[in-house]
CSV table of C-alpha atoms and ligand atoms in Angstrom, one decimal:
chain,number,residue,atom,x,y,z
X,47,MET,CA,50.9,-20.0,15.6
X,48,LEU,CA,47.6,-20.6,18.0
X,49,ALA,CA,46.7,-18.0,20.7
X,50,ALA,CA,47.3,-18.7,24.4
X,51,ARG,CA,44.8,-21.8,25.5
X,52,ARG,CA,43.3,-19.2,28.1
X,53,THR,CA,41.5,-17.3,25.6
X,54,GLY,CA,40.0,-20.3,24.1
X,55,THR,CA,36.8,-20.0,26.1
X,56,PHE,CA,36.3,-16.3,25.5
X,57,THR,CA,33.6,-15.6,23.1
X,58,GLU,CA,32.6,-12.0,21.5
X,59,SER,CA,30.3,-10.3,23.6
X,60,VAL,CA,26.7,-11.1,22.4
X,61,ILE,CA,25.9,-7.6,23.2
X,62,ARG,CA,28.1,-6.3,20.3
X,63,GLU,CA,26.7,-9.0,18.1
X,64,MET,CA,23.2,-7.7,19.1
X,65,THR,CA,24.1,-4.1,18.3
X,66,ARG,CA,25.3,-5.2,14.9
X,67,ILE,CA,22.0,-6.7,14.2
X,68,ALA,CA,20.0,-4.0,15.6
X,69,SER,CA,21.8,-1.3,13.4
X,70,MET,CA,21.6,-3.5,10.3
X,71,HIS,CA,17.5,-3.5,11.0
X,72,ASN,CA,17.4,0.0,12.5
X,73,ALA,CA,16.0,-1.4,15.7
X,74,VAL,CA,15.9,0.3,19.0
X,75,ASN,CA,18.7,-0.8,21.0
X,76,LEU,CA,17.7,-1.8,24.5
X,77,ALA,CA,20.7,-4.5,24.5
X,78,GLN,CA,23.4,-2.2,25.4
X,79,GLY,CA,23.7,-1.1,29.2
X,80,PHE,CA,24.7,2.6,28.5
X,81,PRO,CA,22.5,5.8,28.4
X,82,ASP,CA,21.6,7.4,25.2
X,83,PHE,CA,21.5,10.7,27.1
X,84,PRO,CA,24.0,13.3,28.1
X,85,MET,CA,26.2,13.3,31.2
X,86,PRO,CA,25.9,16.3,33.5
X,87,ASP,CA,27.3,19.3,31.9
X,88,ALA,CA,29.5,20.5,35.3
X,89,MET,CA,31.6,17.3,34.8
X,90,LYS,CA,31.9,18.2,30.8
X,91,GLN,CA,33.2,21.6,31.6
X,92,ALA,CA,35.7,20.5,34.1
X,93,ALA,CA,37.0,17.8,31.7
X,94,CYS,CA,37.4,20.6,29.1
X,95,THR,CA,38.9,22.9,31.8
X,96,ALA,CA,41.3,19.9,32.6
X,97,ILE,CA,42.7,19.3,29.4
X,98,ASN,CA,43.1,23.3,28.4
X,99,GLY,CA,44.9,23.4,32.0
X,100,ASP,CA,47.4,20.9,30.6
X,101,ILE,CA,46.5,18.0,33.0
X,102,ASN,CA,47.2,15.8,30.2
X,103,GLN,CA,50.2,13.8,31.4
X,104,TYR,CA,50.2,10.5,33.5
X,105,ALA,CA,48.3,11.1,36.8
X,106,VAL,CA,49.9,9.4,39.9
X,107,THR,CA,49.5,5.5,39.1
X,108,TRP,CA,46.8,4.7,41.6
X,109,GLY,CA,44.9,7.9,41.2
X,110,ALA,CA,45.1,11.7,41.3
X,111,PRO,CA,45.3,12.8,44.8
X,112,VAL,CA,42.2,15.1,44.3
X,113,LEU,CA,39.8,12.2,43.0
X,114,ARG,CA,41.1,9.8,45.9
X,115,GLN,CA,40.2,12.3,48.6
X,116,ALA,CA,37.0,12.8,46.9
X,117,ILE,CA,36.3,9.0,46.9
X,118,ALA,CA,37.3,8.8,50.5
X,119,GLU,CA,35.0,11.8,51.4
X,120,LYS,CA,32.2,10.3,49.4
X,121,TYR,CA,32.2,6.9,51.2
X,122,ARG,CA,32.3,8.7,54.6
X,123,ARG,CA,29.3,10.8,53.8
X,124,TRP,CA,27.3,8.0,52.2
X,125,TYR,CA,28.2,4.9,54.1
X,126,GLY,CA,30.0,6.0,57.3
X,127,MET,CA,33.2,4.4,55.8
X,128,GLU,CA,36.5,6.0,56.9
X,129,VAL,CA,38.7,5.7,54.1
X,130,ASP,CA,42.3,6.7,53.6
X,131,PRO,CA,42.8,8.0,50.4
X,132,ASP,CA,46.8,7.1,50.4
X,133,ARG,CA,46.4,3.6,51.7
X,134,ASN,CA,43.0,2.2,50.7
X,135,VAL,CA,42.2,3.7,47.1
X,136,THR,CA,43.4,2.8,43.7
X,137,VAL,CA,41.7,4.5,40.9
X,138,THR,CA,41.4,2.2,37.7
X,139,CYS,CA,40.1,2.2,34.2
X,140,GLY,CA,36.4,1.4,35.0
X,141,ALA,CA,35.1,-1.0,37.6
X,142,THR,CA,36.2,-3.8,34.5
X,143,GLU,CA,39.9,-3.0,35.2
X,144,ALA,CA,39.3,-2.8,38.9
X,145,MET,CA,37.9,-6.2,39.0
X,146,ALA,CA,40.6,-7.8,36.7
X,147,SER,CA,43.5,-6.4,38.7
X,148,VAL,CA,41.9,-7.5,42.2
X,149,PHE,CA,41.6,-11.3,40.4
X,150,MET,CA,45.2,-11.0,39.5
X,151,ALA,CA,46.4,-9.6,42.7
X,152,LEU,CA,44.5,-11.7,45.0
X,153,MET,CA,44.0,-15.2,43.4
X,154,ASP,CA,46.3,-18.2,42.9
X,155,ALA,CA,45.6,-20.9,40.4
X,156,GLY,CA,42.8,-23.5,41.7
X,157,ASP,CA,41.3,-20.8,44.1
X,158,GLU,CA,37.5,-20.8,43.9
X,159,VAL,CA,35.5,-17.7,43.6
X,160,ILE,CA,31.9,-17.8,44.2
X,161,VAL,CA,29.6,-16.1,41.7
X,162,PRO,CA,25.9,-15.6,42.1
X,163,GLU,CA,24.1,-16.4,38.8
X,164,PRO,CA,22.9,-15.3,36.3
X,165,PHE,CA,26.0,-13.0,36.2
X,166,TYR,CA,27.7,-10.1,34.6
X,167,GLU,CA,29.5,-11.7,31.8
X,168,ASN,CA,33.2,-10.4,32.8
X,169,TYR,CA,33.6,-12.5,35.9
X,170,GLY,CA,34.2,-15.9,34.1
X,171,PRO,CA,37.1,-14.2,31.9
X,172,ASP,CA,38.4,-12.3,35.1
X,173,ALA,CA,38.6,-15.8,36.8
X,174,ILE,CA,40.3,-17.4,34.0
X,175,LEU,CA,42.9,-14.9,33.6
X,176,ALA,CA,43.8,-15.0,37.3
X,177,GLY,CA,43.8,-19.0,37.0
X,178,ALA,CA,40.8,-19.2,39.5
X,179,ASN,CA,37.9,-21.4,39.2
X,180,PRO,CA,34.2,-19.7,39.5
X,181,VAL,CA,31.7,-21.8,41.2
X,182,PHE,CA,28.1,-20.7,40.6
X,183,VAL,CA,25.3,-20.3,43.0
X,184,PRO,CA,21.8,-19.6,41.6
X,185,PHE,CA,19.7,-16.7,42.2
X,186,GLU,CA,16.4,-18.4,42.7
X,187,ARG,CA,13.3,-17.4,41.1
X,188,PRO,CA,10.7,-15.9,41.1
X,189,ASN,CA,12.2,-13.1,43.0
X,190,TRP,CA,16.1,-13.8,42.3
X,191,THR,CA,16.8,-14.7,46.1
X,192,LEU,CA,19.9,-16.4,47.4
X,193,ASP,CA,18.8,-19.7,49.1
X,194,PRO,CA,20.7,-19.6,52.5
X,195,ASP,CA,21.5,-23.5,52.8
X,196,ARG,CA,22.7,-23.4,49.0
X,197,LEU,CA,25.0,-20.5,49.7
X,198,ARG,CA,26.2,-22.1,52.8
X,199,ARG,CA,27.1,-25.5,51.1
X,200,THR,CA,28.7,-23.7,48.3
X,201,PHE,CA,31.5,-22.4,50.5
X,202,ASN,CA,34.3,-24.6,51.3
X,203,SER,CA,38.0,-24.7,51.9
X,204,ARG,CA,39.1,-23.6,48.6
X,205,THR,CA,36.9,-20.6,48.5
X,206,LYS,CA,38.9,-17.5,48.1
X,207,ALA,CA,36.0,-15.0,47.5
X,208,ILE,CA,32.5,-14.1,46.6
X,209,ILE,CA,31.4,-11.7,44.2
X,210,VAL,CA,28.7,-9.2,45.7
X,211,ASN,CA,27.1,-7.4,42.8
X,212,THR,CA,24.3,-5.2,44.2
X,213,PRO,CA,22.1,-3.6,42.6
X,214,HIS,CA,22.4,-6.5,40.4
X,215,ASN,CA,23.1,-6.8,36.5
X,216,PRO,CA,21.1,-8.7,35.1
X,217,THR,CA,18.1,-9.1,37.5
X,218,GLY,CA,17.7,-6.0,39.2
X,219,ARG,CA,17.9,-7.4,42.7
X,220,VAL,CA,19.0,-5.4,45.5
X,221,LEU,CA,20.4,-7.5,48.1
X,222,SER,CA,18.8,-7.6,51.4
X,223,ARG,CA,20.3,-6.9,54.8
X,224,ASP,CA,19.9,-10.6,55.7
X,225,GLU,CA,21.3,-11.7,52.4
X,226,MET,CA,24.4,-9.4,53.2
X,227,SER,CA,24.5,-10.7,56.6
X,228,LEU,CA,24.7,-14.2,55.6
X,229,ILE,CA,27.7,-13.3,52.9
X,230,ALA,CA,29.3,-11.8,55.8
X,231,GLU,CA,29.0,-14.5,58.4
X,232,LEU,CA,30.1,-17.0,55.6
X,233,CYS,CA,33.3,-14.9,54.5
X,234,ILE,CA,34.3,-14.7,58.0
X,235,GLU,CA,33.8,-18.4,58.6
X,236,HIS,CA,35.7,-19.6,55.6
X,237,ASP,CA,38.3,-16.5,55.9
X,238,ALA,CA,37.2,-15.4,52.4
X,239,TRP,CA,37.1,-12.1,50.5
X,240,ALA,CA,34.0,-10.1,49.6
X,241,ILE,CA,34.5,-8.6,46.3
X,242,THR,CA,32.1,-5.8,45.5
X,243,ASP,CA,30.9,-4.6,42.2
X,244,GLY,CA,28.8,-1.6,42.7
X,245,PRO,CA,28.4,0.6,39.7
X,246,TYR,CA,24.5,0.8,40.1
X,247,GLU,CA,25.0,1.7,43.7
X,248,HIS,CA,22.7,5.0,43.2
X,249,MET,CA,20.2,3.3,41.3
X,250,VAL,CA,17.9,1.9,43.9
X,251,TYR,CA,13.8,2.0,43.7
X,252,SER,CA,13.0,-0.4,46.7
X,253,GLY,CA,15.2,-1.7,49.5
X,254,HIS,CA,18.4,0.1,50.4
X,255,HIS,CA,22.1,-0.3,48.8
X,256,HIS,CA,24.4,-1.9,51.4
X,257,GLU,CA,28.3,-1.7,51.6
X,258,ILE,CA,29.3,-5.1,52.9
X,259,ALA,CA,32.7,-3.3,54.1
X,260,THR,CA,30.4,-1.9,57.0
X,261,TRP,CA,29.4,-5.2,58.4
X,262,PRO,CA,31.4,-6.2,61.7
X,263,GLY,CA,34.6,-7.8,61.0
X,264,MET,CA,34.1,-7.4,57.0
X,265,ARG,CA,36.4,-4.2,56.6
X,266,GLU,CA,39.7,-6.3,56.6
X,267,ARG,CA,38.3,-8.9,54.1
X,268,THR,CA,36.2,-6.8,51.7
X,269,ILE,CA,37.4,-5.1,48.3
X,270,THR,CA,35.0,-2.7,47.3
X,271,ILE,CA,34.6,-1.9,43.5
X,272,SER,CA,32.5,0.7,42.0
X,273,SER,CA,32.8,3.1,39.2
X,274,LEU,CA,32.0,6.5,37.7
X,275,SER,CA,30.2,5.1,34.6
X,276,LYS,CA,26.6,4.7,35.4
X,277,THR,CA,26.4,7.2,38.2
X,278,TYR,CA,27.3,9.9,36.2
X,279,SER,CA,26.1,8.6,32.7
X,280,CYS,CA,29.7,8.5,31.3
X,281,THR,CA,30.6,4.8,30.5
X,282,GLY,CA,33.1,6.1,27.9
X,283,TRP,CA,35.4,7.9,30.5
X,284,ARG,CA,36.3,4.6,32.2
X,285,ILE,CA,37.0,5.6,35.5
X,286,GLY,CA,36.7,3.3,38.4
X,287,TRP,CA,38.0,2.5,41.8
X,288,ILE,CA,39.2,0.0,44.5
X,289,ILE,CA,38.8,0.3,48.2
X,290,ALA,CA,41.1,-2.3,50.1
X,291,PRO,CA,43.1,-3.1,53.1
X,292,PRO,CA,46.5,-1.5,52.9
X,293,ALA,CA,48.1,-5.0,52.7
X,294,GLN,CA,46.0,-5.8,49.5
X,295,THR,CA,46.1,-2.3,48.2
X,296,ASP,CA,49.9,-2.7,47.6
X,297,PRO,CA,49.8,-5.8,45.1
X,298,ILE,CA,46.4,-4.3,43.5
X,299,ARG,CA,48.3,-1.0,42.8
X,300,LYS,CA,51.3,-3.1,41.0
X,301,VAL,CA,48.8,-5.2,38.9
X,302,HIS,CA,47.1,-1.8,38.0
X,303,ASP,CA,50.5,-0.2,37.2
X,304,PHE,CA,51.6,-2.9,34.9
X,305,LEU,CA,48.2,-3.3,33.2
X,306,THR,CA,47.5,0.3,32.5
X,307,VAL,CA,49.8,2.9,34.1
X,308,GLY,CA,46.8,4.7,35.2
X,309,ALA,CA,43.4,6.2,34.6
X,310,PRO,CA,42.9,9.4,32.0
X,311,ALA,CA,44.5,12.2,33.8
X,312,PRO,CA,42.2,15.1,32.9
X,313,LEU,CA,38.9,12.8,33.8
X,314,GLN,CA,40.0,12.1,36.9
X,315,ALA,CA,40.2,15.8,37.6
X,316,ALA,CA,36.8,16.1,36.2
X,317,ALA,CA,35.4,13.1,38.1
X,318,ALA,CA,36.1,15.0,41.2
X,319,VAL,CA,33.7,17.7,40.5
X,320,GLY,CA,30.8,14.9,40.0
X,321,PHE,CA,31.7,13.5,43.6
X,322,ALA,CA,30.8,16.8,44.9
X,323,PHE,CA,27.4,17.0,43.9
X,324,ASP,CA,24.8,17.1,46.6
X,325,ALA,CA,22.2,14.6,47.5
X,326,GLU,CA,19.6,16.5,45.4
X,327,TYR,CA,21.5,15.2,42.0
X,328,TYR,CA,21.6,11.3,43.4
X,329,ASN,CA,17.6,11.7,44.3
X,330,GLN,CA,16.6,12.9,41.1
X,331,PHE,CA,18.9,10.6,39.2
X,332,ALA,CA,17.4,7.6,41.0
X,333,ALA,CA,13.7,9.1,40.4
X,334,HIS,CA,14.3,9.6,36.8
X,335,TYR,CA,15.3,5.7,36.4
X,336,LYS,CA,12.6,4.4,38.6
X,337,ASP,CA,9.9,6.6,36.2
X,338,ARG,CA,11.8,4.6,33.0
X,339,ARG,CA,11.6,1.4,35.1
X,340,ASP,CA,8.0,1.6,35.6
X,341,PHE,CA,7.1,2.6,32.0
X,342,LEU,CA,9.0,-0.3,30.5
X,343,CYS,CA,7.9,-2.7,32.9
X,344,ALA,CA,4.1,-1.8,32.1
X,345,VAL,CA,4.7,-2.3,28.4
X,346,LEU,CA,6.5,-5.6,29.1
X,347,LYS,CA,3.8,-7.0,31.5
X,348,GLU,CA,1.1,-5.8,29.0
X,349,GLN,CA,2.8,-8.1,26.2
X,350,GLY,CA,2.9,-11.1,28.3
X,351,PHE,CA,6.6,-11.2,29.6
X,352,GLU,CA,7.1,-12.6,32.9
X,353,PHE,CA,9.8,-11.0,35.4
X,354,ALA,CA,10.5,-9.8,38.9
X,355,MET,CA,10.4,-5.8,39.2
X,356,PRO,CA,14.0,-4.8,39.2
X,357,GLU,CA,14.6,-3.2,42.8
X,358,GLY,CA,17.7,-1.5,41.3
X,359,ALA,CA,20.1,-1.1,38.2
X,360,TYR,CA,18.5,-0.7,35.0
X,361,PHE,CA,17.8,-4.0,33.5
X,362,VAL,CA,14.6,-6.0,33.4
X,363,LEU,CA,15.5,-9.9,32.9
X,364,ALA,CA,12.2,-11.0,31.3
X,365,ASP,CA,10.9,-14.6,30.9
X,366,PHE,CA,9.2,-14.8,27.3
X,367,SER,CA,8.2,-18.4,27.5
X,368,PRO,CA,4.6,-17.4,27.7
X,369,LEU,CA,4.8,-15.9,24.3
X,370,SER,CA,7.3,-18.2,22.3
X,371,ASP,CA,8.8,-21.5,22.2
X,372,PHE,CA,12.0,-20.2,20.7
X,373,ASP,CA,15.3,-20.2,22.3
X,374,ASP,CA,16.8,-17.0,23.7
X,375,VAL,CA,19.1,-16.3,20.8
X,376,THR,CA,16.5,-17.2,18.2
X,377,PHE,CA,14.0,-14.9,20.1
X,378,ALA,CA,16.3,-12.0,20.7
X,379,LYS,CA,17.2,-12.2,16.7
X,380,TRP,CA,13.5,-12.4,15.7
X,381,MET,CA,12.6,-9.6,18.1
X,382,THR,CA,15.4,-7.4,16.5
X,383,GLN,CA,14.6,-8.2,12.9
X,384,GLU,CA,10.7,-8.4,13.1
X,385,ILE,CA,9.6,-6.2,16.1
X,386,GLY,CA,12.6,-3.8,15.9
X,387,VAL,CA,13.8,-4.1,19.5
X,388,ALA,CA,17.0,-5.3,20.5
X,389,THR,CA,17.7,-7.3,23.8
X,390,VAL,CA,20.3,-9.6,25.0
X,391,PRO,CA,19.9,-13.4,25.2
X,392,GLY,CA,19.6,-14.8,28.7
X,393,SER,CA,22.1,-17.5,28.1
X,394,SER,CA,24.9,-14.8,27.9
X,395,PHE,CA,24.3,-14.4,31.9
X,396,TYR,CA,24.5,-18.1,32.7
X,397,SER,CA,27.4,-20.8,33.0
X,398,ARG,CA,25.1,-23.6,31.5
X,399,LYS,CA,23.5,-21.8,28.4
X,400,GLU,CA,20.1,-24.1,28.7
X,401,ASP,CA,19.4,-21.9,32.3
X,402,GLY,CA,19.1,-18.8,30.5
X,403,ARG,CA,17.1,-20.2,27.4
X,404,ASN,CA,13.8,-18.5,28.4
X,405,PHE,CA,15.2,-14.7,29.0
X,406,VAL,CA,16.0,-11.7,27.5
X,407,ARG,CA,17.2,-8.7,29.1
X,408,PHE,CA,16.0,-5.5,28.3
X,409,ALA,CA,18.0,-2.1,29.2
X,410,PHE,CA,16.4,0.9,30.4
X,411,CYS,CA,19.0,3.5,30.6
X,412,LYS,CA,17.3,5.6,27.7
X,413,LYS,CA,15.7,8.6,26.9
X,414,GLN,CA,11.8,8.8,27.4
X,415,GLU,CA,11.5,9.1,23.6
X,416,THR,CA,13.4,6.0,23.0
X,417,LEU,CA,11.5,4.1,25.2
X,418,GLU,CA,8.3,5.3,23.8
X,419,ASN,CA,9.6,4.2,20.4
X,420,ALA,CA,10.4,0.9,21.8
X,421,ALA,CA,7.0,0.6,23.6
X,422,GLU,CA,5.2,1.4,20.1
X,423,ARG,CA,7.1,-1.5,18.4
X,424,LEU,CA,6.6,-3.8,21.4
X,425,SER,CA,2.7,-3.5,21.1
X,426,MET,CA,2.7,-5.3,18.2
X,427,LEU,CA,4.7,-8.3,19.9
X,428,ARG,CA,1.6,-10.4,21.0
X,429,ALA,CA,-0.1,-10.1,17.5
X,430,ARG,CA,3.1,-11.4,15.8
X,431,VAL,CA,4.1,-14.2,18.1
R,1150,PLP,C1,28.0,-5.3,37.3
R,1150,PLP,C2,28.8,-4.6,36.4
R,1150,PLP,N1,30.1,-4.4,36.7
R,1150,PLP,C3,30.9,-3.9,35.9
R,1150,PLP,C4,30.5,-3.2,34.6
R,1150,PLP,C5,31.7,-2.4,34.0
R,1150,PLP,O1,31.7,-1.0,34.7
R,1150,PLP,P1,32.8,0.0,34.0
R,1150,PLP,O2,32.3,0.7,32.8
R,1150,PLP,O3,33.3,0.9,35.4
R,1150,PLP,O4,33.9,-0.9,33.6
R,1150,PLP,C6,29.2,-3.2,34.3
R,1150,PLP,C7,28.7,-2.5,33.2
R,1150,PLP,O5,28.0,-2.7,32.5
R,1150,PLP,C8,28.2,-4.0,35.0
R,1150,PLP,O6,27.1,-4.1,34.7
């Protein structure tokens, strides 16, 4: 018996394959985008307390009231957004489920979704599962900016939505106020949704993180998605959320209910503790990541990689063509085996694989000692290519 045709184009994540090769060769894994250091203690304690306190049954499908309240409060405090926890917020199993539920709730077959590329690899399968067509528009080198004319030309009468992922995986771009204003203008002109994906919202090293829902006329056409995973270093907890107008929250909650019933109850209770952290937590968090970015970028520069300095998130998308004629997959495998540092081949972030042929992505969400270990190995690179 054959599997459904819609799964035919899904490939196993290259990141998992690189991880396998990395462990075979005892390489430092800078491929996987998750931290190798612990999450905040207060949240771990709160999770244990919740489990011991018997918060172990289904939570309210669209999210425990205490967490939805905390999410609403945080958006008010950080972004000046008035969010009604009962009518606007759905808690999901990570931003991953949030995006899939939103696509399935809002897209019809044949709808077009604009995806700036390179892009986080889930958006393609999300579109396919919902029967929608992704339409790609490039972030232009050298600084991964959006070309206003090209973006304008990409919008058309079939455009249902655009994905706004800032800070951006894999380029580290933080979209500027002007770029956000143009996206807002085009969404309004073409009656399209802005679907945000903001798990790196608290990792910004230059520029500012903007929420497009705060632009005039955008609140009613924005679906805001974010997650606990990166901000509180707990990618395994699987908690994310969606903020949407009430009319869209209703179908989104139905899809979410059928797909998952709900996110883990005790972890929702503990998540609310993280939301109460003061500004000091977020400032220190961003400062630590900025140090790691500066450290890794200096090493990569020294070895001859070319890249735009990431303004946010925890990735460097580096052009290795000054160093090697290999394609990206060959270079990434060679570097894992021979140098002992694993990365993600650039083609995993492009619709046309050849566009990513000269890139590999490094993740710097690692302990300083992990990065120092990687730096020592990378120092041999120039001599070996
Ligand atoms: C841009 C982007 N969106 C979403 C996710 C997934 O987030 P979550 O762990 O909340 O599902 C990731 C994780 O790497 C990501 O980079």
